[in-house]
Amino acid sequence: MNQHQTIESADRKFGWFMSAPTLALLLAVILFPVFWALFTSVHDYTLIAPNFDTFTGAQNYVSALQDAEFRHSLWITAFFVFVVVLIEFVIGFGVALMLNSVERFKPIYYGILLCPLLMNPVIVGLIWRMFLHPSLGIVNYLLSVASIAPVNWLGSTKVAMWTIVMVDIWHQVSFMIVLLLAGLSALPKEPYEAARVDGAGTFKAFRHITLPLMWPVIIVTLLIRLIFAVKTYDLVYIMTRGGPGTATDLASYFIYRKAFVSLHVGEASAMAAILLALVLLLTSYLYRYMRNLT
């Protein structure tokens, strides 16, 4: 081994040595809850009898899959995730394309876009719950000024889910815009200059240059946003508590109720494991599908 290789090996070992405490902490924070939940999911563990004396095997998983309310929460979660990710991507990509052509005041636009994203979801839920109050909220007041009948935004089974969707889009669309705008800003200029020389219009340049070059960024952005959308809990807890009825009872909130209201932690852990498995399968499939399109 020559001197250069020896130095590289020493640098690599030193890097691992310096990062080992942080990596160990991250693994403990991430892996311990997962293994604890999986271990709990095969035991009859409740907060009334918090022990692992009774091994149930797959019984908690069977009970979870047979639970009609849990299946309902999975369906409305799938609907919620599909709608918010699709709308946020369409809006985010459109706004990012517009802002990418702006030269002046771009830092100011970035600051404005980041304001909703930097707000805590609990604060967002509280603010919008006040705005959407059926009799005291500013939204219904503005509707009355326009001679439009007030809407029971959070108390109607037909409207409540769309209200949560609207608030989530308002809060999270900045995430899409910022990531996609960063990707657009990093694209090379030479292909566009060559396209202009060849007489290609804006639409052709977008279709044959922008989309292919942006596809890796789009894949990562969609997958990250999908995972975070599945975990949506704060808005539901603050704004509707899963109601009215079960109209907004997303899977994360339903699992919380199963664990800390019904006190069946073992079955709730099984439901969380099922949700995790579904998310992993979905993201793996979407990643492979999108990669095949490139």
mmCIF file of C-alpha atoms in Angstrom:
data_model
loop_
_atom_site.group_PDB
_atom_site.id
_atom_site.type_symbol
_atom_site.label_atom_id
_atom_site.label_comp_id
_atom_site.label_asym_id
_atom_site.label_seq_id
_atom_site.Cartn_x
_atom_site.Cartn_y
_atom_site.Cartn_z
ATOM 1 C CA MET A 1 0.000 0.000 0.000
ATOM 2 C CA ASN A 2 1.500 3.347 -1.043
ATOM 3 C CA GLN A 3 1.501 6.509 1.030
ATOM 4 C CA HIS A 4 -1.537 8.007 -0.751
ATOM 5 C CA GLN A 5 -3.666 4.938 -0.056
ATOM 6 C CA THR A 6 -2.496 4.893 3.558
ATOM 7 C CA ILE A 7 -3.580 8.524 4.027
ATOM 8 C CA GLU A 8 -6.976 7.821 2.403
ATOM 9 C CA SER A 9 -7.509 4.808 4.683
ATOM 10 C CA ALA A 10 -6.583 6.842 7.758
ATOM 11 C CA ASP A 11 -8.937 9.654 6.703
ATOM 12 C CA ARG A 12 -11.751 7.175 6.158
ATOM 13 C CA LYS A 13 -11.243 5.588 9.591
ATOM 14 C CA PHE A 14 -11.085 9.017 11.234
ATOM 15 C CA GLY A 15 -14.320 10.011 9.476
ATOM 16 C CA TRP A 16 -16.112 6.907 10.714
ATOM 17 C CA PHE A 17 -14.695 7.472 14.206
ATOM 18 C CA MET A 18 -15.974 11.056 14.341
ATOM 19 C CA SER A 19 -19.412 10.208 12.938
ATOM 20 C CA ALA A 20 -19.908 7.017 14.992
ATOM 21 C CA PRO A 21 -21.585 8.707 18.008
ATOM 22 C CA THR A 22 -24.076 10.547 15.813
ATOM 23 C CA LEU A 23 -24.794 7.452 13.720
ATOM 24 C CA ALA A 24 -25.294 5.374 16.859
ATOM 25 C CA LEU A 25 -27.709 7.951 18.266
ATOM 26 C CA LEU A 26 -29.659 8.091 14.998
ATOM 27 C CA LEU A 27 -29.882 4.302 14.822
ATOM 28 C CA ALA A 28 -31.097 4.172 18.423
ATOM 29 C CA VAL A 29 -33.698 6.884 17.875
ATOM 30 C CA ILE A 30 -34.975 5.360 14.624
ATOM 31 C CA LEU A 31 -34.562 1.623 15.077
ATOM 32 C CA PHE A 32 -35.480 1.191 18.739
ATOM 33 C CA PRO A 33 -39.095 2.458 18.329
ATOM 34 C CA VAL A 34 -39.528 0.279 15.235
ATOM 35 C CA PHE A 35 -38.274 -2.885 16.947
ATOM 36 C CA TRP A 36 -40.259 -2.075 20.092
ATOM 37 C CA ALA A 37 -43.440 -1.643 18.039
ATOM 38 C CA LEU A 38 -42.831 -4.888 16.147
ATOM 39 C CA PHE A 39 -42.168 -6.732 19.410
ATOM 40 C CA THR A 40 -45.293 -5.234 20.982
ATOM 41 C CA SER A 41 -47.401 -6.138 17.955
ATOM 42 C CA VAL A 42 -47.036 -9.865 18.683
ATOM 43 C CA HIS A 43 -48.035 -9.554 22.356
ATOM 44 C CA ASP A 44 -51.257 -8.785 24.182
ATOM 45 C CA TYR A 45 -49.869 -5.496 25.483
ATOM 46 C CA THR A 46 -52.304 -2.919 26.840
ATOM 47 C CA LEU A 47 -51.848 0.150 29.010
ATOM 48 C CA ILE A 48 -54.103 -1.535 31.571
ATOM 49 C CA ALA A 49 -51.749 -4.542 31.747
ATOM 50 C CA PRO A 50 -48.399 -3.252 30.429
ATOM 51 C CA ASN A 51 -46.487 -6.519 30.195
ATOM 52 C CA PHE A 52 -45.338 -8.991 27.574
ATOM 53 C CA ASP A 53 -46.576 -12.130 29.309
ATOM 54 C CA THR A 54 -49.018 -13.156 26.570
ATOM 55 C CA PHE A 55 -47.560 -13.941 23.143
ATOM 56 C CA THR A 56 -50.255 -13.625 20.451
ATOM 57 C CA GLY A 57 -48.256 -14.218 17.286
ATOM 58 C CA ALA A 58 -50.117 -12.883 14.268
ATOM 59 C CA GLN A 59 -53.448 -12.479 16.086
ATOM 60 C CA ASN A 60 -53.090 -8.701 16.410
ATOM 61 C CA TYR A 61 -52.423 -8.453 12.679
ATOM 62 C CA VAL A 62 -55.483 -10.589 11.893
ATOM 63 C CA SER A 63 -57.629 -8.458 14.188
ATOM 64 C CA ALA A 64 -56.296 -5.298 12.586
ATOM 65 C CA LEU A 65 -57.070 -6.491 9.052
ATOM 66 C CA GLN A 66 -60.550 -7.583 10.151
ATOM 67 C CA ASP A 67 -61.250 -4.196 11.746
ATOM 68 C CA ALA A 68 -63.649 -2.362 9.413
ATOM 69 C CA GLU A 69 -62.803 1.012 10.939
ATOM 70 C CA PHE A 70 -59.085 0.469 10.348
ATOM 71 C CA ARG A 71 -59.698 -0.507 6.721
ATOM 72 C CA HIS A 72 -61.858 2.599 6.335
ATOM 73 C CA SER A 73 -59.047 4.757 7.736
ATOM 74 C CA LEU A 74 -56.627 3.228 5.211
ATOM 75 C CA TRP A 75 -58.985 4.034 2.338
ATOM 76 C CA ILE A 76 -59.494 7.665 3.322
ATOM 77 C CA THR A 77 -55.754 7.985 3.975
ATOM 78 C CA ALA A 78 -55.072 6.731 0.438
ATOM 79 C CA PHE A 79 -57.572 9.266 -0.920
ATOM 80 C CA PHE A 80 -56.070 12.082 1.150
ATOM 81 C CA VAL A 81 -52.485 11.247 0.132
ATOM 82 C CA PHE A 82 -53.342 10.951 -3.573
ATOM 83 C CA VAL A 83 -55.228 14.251 -3.676
ATOM 84 C CA VAL A 84 -52.794 16.384 -1.665
ATOM 85 C CA VAL A 85 -49.650 15.056 -3.355
ATOM 86 C CA LEU A 86 -51.145 15.460 -6.841
ATOM 87 C CA ILE A 87 -52.471 18.984 -6.270
ATOM 88 C CA GLU A 88 -49.361 20.135 -4.436
ATOM 89 C CA PHE A 89 -47.153 18.802 -7.233
ATOM 90 C CA VAL A 90 -49.181 20.515 -9.969
ATOM 91 C CA ILE A 91 -49.254 23.833 -8.103
ATOM 92 C CA GLY A 92 -45.661 23.503 -6.944
ATOM 93 C CA PHE A 93 -44.243 22.713 -10.359
ATOM 94 C CA GLY A 94 -46.227 25.518 -11.985
ATOM 95 C CA VAL A 95 -45.099 28.103 -9.435
ATOM 96 C CA ALA A 96 -41.515 26.825 -9.578
ATOM 97 C CA LEU A 97 -41.454 27.196 -13.367
ATOM 98 C CA MET A 98 -42.702 30.768 -13.078
ATOM 99 C CA LEU A 99 -40.266 31.717 -10.328
ATOM 100 C CA ASN A 100 -37.378 30.109 -12.195
ATOM 101 C CA SER A 101 -37.734 32.766 -14.880
ATOM 102 C CA VAL A 102 -37.692 35.599 -12.338
ATOM 103 C CA GLU A 103 -34.360 37.304 -11.777
ATOM 104 C CA ARG A 104 -35.177 40.104 -9.327
ATOM 105 C CA PHE A 105 -36.257 39.643 -5.689
ATOM 106 C CA LYS A 106 -35.863 35.852 -5.785
ATOM 107 C CA PRO A 107 -34.622 35.708 -2.147
ATOM 108 C CA ILE A 108 -37.736 37.619 -1.098
ATOM 109 C CA TYR A 109 -39.963 35.103 -2.887
ATOM 110 C CA TYR A 110 -38.106 32.273 -1.181
ATOM 111 C CA GLY A 111 -38.717 33.894 2.190
ATOM 112 C CA ILE A 112 -42.437 34.301 1.508
ATOM 113 C CA LEU A 113 -42.756 30.705 0.323
ATOM 114 C CA LEU A 114 -41.008 29.341 3.388
ATOM 115 C CA CYS A 115 -43.302 31.118 5.864
ATOM 116 C CA PRO A 116 -46.139 28.504 5.842
ATOM 117 C CA LEU A 117 -43.688 25.601 5.734
ATOM 118 C CA LEU A 118 -41.826 26.831 8.814
ATOM 119 C CA MET A 119 -45.019 26.988 10.872
ATOM 120 C CA ASN A 120 -45.718 24.132 13.260
ATOM 121 C CA PRO A 121 -48.655 21.949 12.084
ATOM 122 C CA VAL A 122 -50.345 22.441 15.452
ATOM 123 C CA ILE A 123 -50.241 26.223 15.006
ATOM 124 C CA VAL A 124 -51.519 25.863 11.439
ATOM 125 C CA GLY A 125 -54.428 23.730 12.663
ATOM 126 C CA LEU A 126 -55.339 26.196 15.423
ATOM 127 C CA ILE A 127 -55.214 29.186 13.080
ATOM 128 C CA TRP A 128 -57.350 27.541 10.418
ATOM 129 C CA ARG A 129 -59.818 26.190 12.982
ATOM 130 C CA MET A 130 -60.420 29.784 14.069
ATOM 131 C CA PHE A 131 -60.619 31.008 10.481
ATOM 132 C CA LEU A 132 -63.153 28.303 9.596
ATOM 133 C CA HIS A 133 -65.371 28.609 12.675
ATOM 134 C CA PRO A 134 -68.980 28.363 11.402
ATOM 135 C CA SER A 135 -70.199 31.550 13.118
ATOM 136 C CA LEU A 136 -67.096 33.471 14.257
ATOM 137 C CA GLY A 137 -64.596 32.610 11.493
ATOM 138 C CA ILE A 138 -63.374 35.154 8.990
ATOM 139 C CA VAL A 139 -63.912 32.786 6.043
ATOM 140 C CA ASN A 140 -67.681 32.531 6.549
ATOM 141 C CA TYR A 141 -67.793 36.280 7.232
ATOM 142 C CA LEU A 142 -66.224 36.967 3.848
ATOM 143 C CA LEU A 143 -68.700 34.550 2.260
ATOM 144 C CA SER A 144 -71.596 36.425 3.880
ATOM 145 C CA VAL A 145 -70.233 39.715 2.515
ATOM 146 C CA ALA A 146 -70.390 38.113 -0.930
ATOM 147 C CA SER A 147 -73.986 36.935 -0.194
ATOM 148 C CA ILE A 148 -72.893 33.280 -0.046
ATOM 149 C CA ALA A 149 -74.373 30.966 2.576
ATOM 150 C CA PRO A 150 -71.984 29.991 5.377
ATOM 151 C CA VAL A 151 -70.329 26.582 5.206
ATOM 152 C CA ASN A 152 -69.828 24.192 8.102
ATOM 153 C CA TRP A 153 -66.238 23.531 7.100
ATOM 154 C CA LEU A 154 -65.304 21.100 9.852
ATOM 155 C CA GLY A 155 -68.727 19.757 10.842
ATOM 156 C CA SER A 156 -69.989 18.425 7.518
ATOM 157 C CA THR A 157 -69.123 14.902 6.395
ATOM 158 C CA LYS A 158 -69.069 16.111 2.783
ATOM 159 C CA VAL A 159 -66.799 19.087 3.379
ATOM 160 C CA ALA A 160 -64.534 18.197 6.321
ATOM 161 C CA MET A 161 -62.074 16.030 4.373
ATOM 162 C CA TRP A 162 -61.736 18.622 1.614
ATOM 163 C CA THR A 163 -61.124 21.242 4.293
ATOM 164 C CA ILE A 164 -58.243 19.196 5.727
ATOM 165 C CA VAL A 165 -56.932 18.751 2.169
ATOM 166 C CA MET A 166 -57.100 22.515 1.558
ATOM 167 C CA VAL A 167 -55.271 23.355 4.798
ATOM 168 C CA ASP A 168 -52.599 20.714 4.153
ATOM 169 C CA ILE A 169 -52.017 22.088 0.641
ATOM 170 C CA TRP A 170 -51.705 25.626 2.017
ATOM 171 C CA HIS A 171 -49.177 24.406 4.567
ATOM 172 C CA GLN A 172 -47.102 21.971 2.493
ATOM 173 C CA VAL A 173 -47.162 23.235 -1.100
ATOM 174 C CA SER A 174 -44.119 25.398 -0.303
ATOM 175 C CA PHE A 175 -42.145 22.183 0.201
ATOM 176 C CA MET A 176 -42.831 21.173 -3.390
ATOM 177 C CA ILE A 177 -42.099 24.653 -4.725
ATOM 178 C CA VAL A 178 -38.774 25.030 -2.937
ATOM 179 C CA LEU A 179 -37.425 21.582 -3.918
ATOM 180 C CA LEU A 180 -38.574 21.815 -7.528
ATOM 181 C CA LEU A 181 -37.325 25.387 -7.839
ATOM 182 C CA ALA A 182 -33.931 24.312 -6.510
ATOM 183 C CA GLY A 183 -33.862 21.545 -9.128
ATOM 184 C CA LEU A 184 -34.818 23.936 -11.923
ATOM 185 C CA SER A 185 -32.176 26.447 -10.844
ATOM 186 C CA ALA A 186 -29.487 23.753 -11.059
ATOM 187 C CA LEU A 187 -30.304 22.704 -14.639
ATOM 188 C CA PRO A 188 -27.574 23.397 -17.225
ATOM 189 C CA LYS A 189 -28.191 26.305 -19.614
ATOM 190 C CA GLU A 190 -26.481 24.815 -22.675
ATOM 191 C CA PRO A 191 -29.348 22.492 -23.786
ATOM 192 C CA TYR A 192 -31.786 25.421 -23.761
ATOM 193 C CA GLU A 193 -29.431 27.597 -25.792
ATOM 194 C CA ALA A 194 -29.013 24.795 -28.339
ATOM 195 C CA ALA A 195 -32.798 24.333 -28.466
ATOM 196 C CA ARG A 196 -33.331 28.035 -29.163
ATOM 197 C CA VAL A 197 -30.772 27.887 -31.960
ATOM 198 C CA ASP A 198 -32.658 24.923 -33.454
ATOM 199 C CA GLY A 199 -35.920 26.869 -33.273
ATOM 200 C CA ALA A 200 -37.580 24.821 -30.503
ATOM 201 C CA GLY A 201 -40.409 26.581 -28.709
ATOM 202 C CA THR A 202 -41.071 26.821 -24.980
ATOM 203 C CA PHE A 203 -43.334 23.758 -24.869
ATOM 204 C CA LYS A 204 -40.883 21.553 -26.787
ATOM 205 C CA ALA A 205 -38.008 22.684 -24.569
ATOM 206 C CA PHE A 206 -40.082 21.872 -21.498
ATOM 207 C CA ARG A 207 -41.087 18.445 -22.814
ATOM 208 C CA HIS A 208 -37.735 17.311 -24.198
ATOM 209 C CA ILE A 209 -35.270 19.076 -21.877
ATOM 210 C CA THR A 210 -36.831 20.223 -18.606
ATOM 211 C CA LEU A 211 -38.887 17.128 -17.808
ATOM 212 C CA PRO A 212 -36.146 14.552 -18.529
ATOM 213 C CA LEU A 213 -33.561 16.524 -16.566
ATOM 214 C CA MET A 214 -35.952 17.201 -13.691
ATOM 215 C CA TRP A 215 -37.243 13.641 -13.405
ATOM 216 C CA PRO A 216 -34.853 12.524 -10.613
ATOM 217 C CA VAL A 217 -35.782 15.607 -8.564
ATOM 218 C CA ILE A 218 -39.480 14.979 -9.217
ATOM 219 C CA ILE A 219 -39.176 11.343 -8.087
ATOM 220 C CA VAL A 220 -37.463 12.268 -4.824
ATOM 221 C CA THR A 221 -39.868 15.131 -4.126
ATOM 222 C CA LEU A 222 -42.981 13.019 -4.727
ATOM 223 C CA LEU A 223 -41.727 10.121 -2.628
ATOM 224 C CA ILE A 224 -40.744 12.322 0.309
ATOM 225 C CA ARG A 225 -44.048 14.189 0.201
ATOM 226 C CA LEU A 226 -45.986 10.920 -0.069
ATOM 227 C CA ILE A 227 -44.322 9.543 3.060
ATOM 228 C CA PHE A 228 -45.008 12.721 5.039
ATOM 229 C CA ALA A 229 -48.623 12.855 3.823
ATOM 230 C CA VAL A 230 -49.265 9.313 5.077
ATOM 231 C CA LYS A 231 -48.070 10.409 8.533
ATOM 232 C CA THR A 232 -50.502 13.359 8.724
ATOM 233 C CA TYR A 233 -51.802 13.505 12.268
ATOM 234 C CA ASP A 234 -51.500 17.008 13.711
ATOM 235 C CA LEU A 235 -54.094 18.718 11.508
ATOM 236 C CA VAL A 236 -56.682 16.014 12.136
ATOM 237 C CA TYR A 237 -56.082 16.023 15.881
ATOM 238 C CA ILE A 238 -56.356 19.797 16.184
ATOM 239 C CA MET A 239 -59.128 20.491 13.683
ATOM 240 C CA THR A 240 -61.576 17.568 13.626
ATOM 241 C CA ARG A 241 -60.505 14.738 15.986
ATOM 242 C CA GLY A 242 -61.261 12.399 13.077
ATOM 243 C CA GLY A 243 -64.814 13.667 12.714
ATOM 244 C CA PRO A 244 -67.495 14.334 11.910
ATOM 245 C CA GLY A 245 -68.090 10.635 12.443
ATOM 246 C CA THR A 246 -65.108 9.024 10.750
ATOM 247 C CA ALA A 247 -64.937 11.388 7.765
ATOM 248 C CA THR A 248 -61.373 12.524 8.537
ATOM 249 C CA ASP A 249 -60.186 9.566 10.608
ATOM 250 C CA LEU A 250 -56.823 9.119 8.896
ATOM 251 C CA ALA A 251 -54.786 6.018 9.701
ATOM 252 C CA SER A 252 -52.245 7.815 11.904
ATOM 253 C CA TYR A 253 -54.982 9.316 14.064
ATOM 254 C CA PHE A 254 -56.917 6.047 14.178
ATOM 255 C CA ILE A 255 -53.810 4.188 15.399
ATOM 256 C CA TYR A 256 -53.297 6.858 18.051
ATOM 257 C CA ARG A 257 -56.865 6.377 19.280
ATOM 258 C CA LYS A 258 -56.472 2.605 19.309
ATOM 259 C CA ALA A 259 -53.314 2.879 21.442
ATOM 260 C CA PHE A 260 -54.079 5.742 23.831
ATOM 261 C CA VAL A 261 -57.881 5.883 23.957
ATOM 262 C CA SER A 262 -58.820 2.228 23.597
ATOM 263 C CA LEU A 263 -55.485 1.320 25.296
ATOM 264 C CA HIS A 264 -54.857 -1.648 22.951
ATOM 265 C CA VAL A 265 -51.178 -0.927 22.293
ATOM 266 C CA GLY A 266 -50.438 -4.372 20.837
ATOM 267 C CA GLU A 267 -53.123 -4.125 18.175
ATOM 268 C CA ALA A 268 -52.206 -0.482 17.474
ATOM 269 C CA SER A 269 -48.583 -1.561 16.966
ATOM 270 C CA ALA A 270 -49.745 -4.188 14.481
ATOM 271 C CA MET A 271 -51.731 -1.526 12.622
ATOM 272 C CA ALA A 272 -48.665 0.740 12.569
ATOM 273 C CA ALA A 273 -46.573 -2.141 11.188
ATOM 274 C CA ILE A 274 -49.166 -2.786 8.475
ATOM 275 C CA LEU A 275 -49.192 0.906 7.561
ATOM 276 C CA LEU A 276 -45.381 0.942 7.451
ATOM 277 C CA ALA A 277 -45.341 -2.131 5.200
ATOM 278 C CA LEU A 278 -47.898 -0.569 2.830
ATOM 279 C CA VAL A 279 -45.881 2.655 2.611
ATOM 280 C CA LEU A 280 -42.647 0.753 1.925
ATOM 281 C CA LEU A 281 -44.309 -1.340 -0.788
ATOM 282 C CA LEU A 282 -45.916 1.709 -2.376
ATOM 283 C CA THR A 283 -42.766 3.824 -2.383
ATOM 284 C CA SER A 284 -40.693 0.913 -3.706
ATOM 285 C CA TYR A 285 -43.164 0.312 -6.533
ATOM 286 C CA LEU A 286 -43.460 4.004 -7.426
ATOM 287 C CA TYR A 287 -39.694 4.421 -7.370
ATOM 288 C CA ARG A 288 -39.145 1.491 -9.744
ATOM 289 C CA TYR A 289 -42.001 2.643 -11.991
ATOM 290 C CA MET A 290 -40.723 6.205 -12.204
ATOM 291 C CA ARG A 291 -37.157 5.064 -12.775
ATOM 292 C CA ASN A 292 -38.342 2.946 -15.722
ATOM 293 C CA LEU A 293 -39.842 6.074 -17.291
ATOM 294 C CA THR A 294 -36.491 7.845 -17.380
#
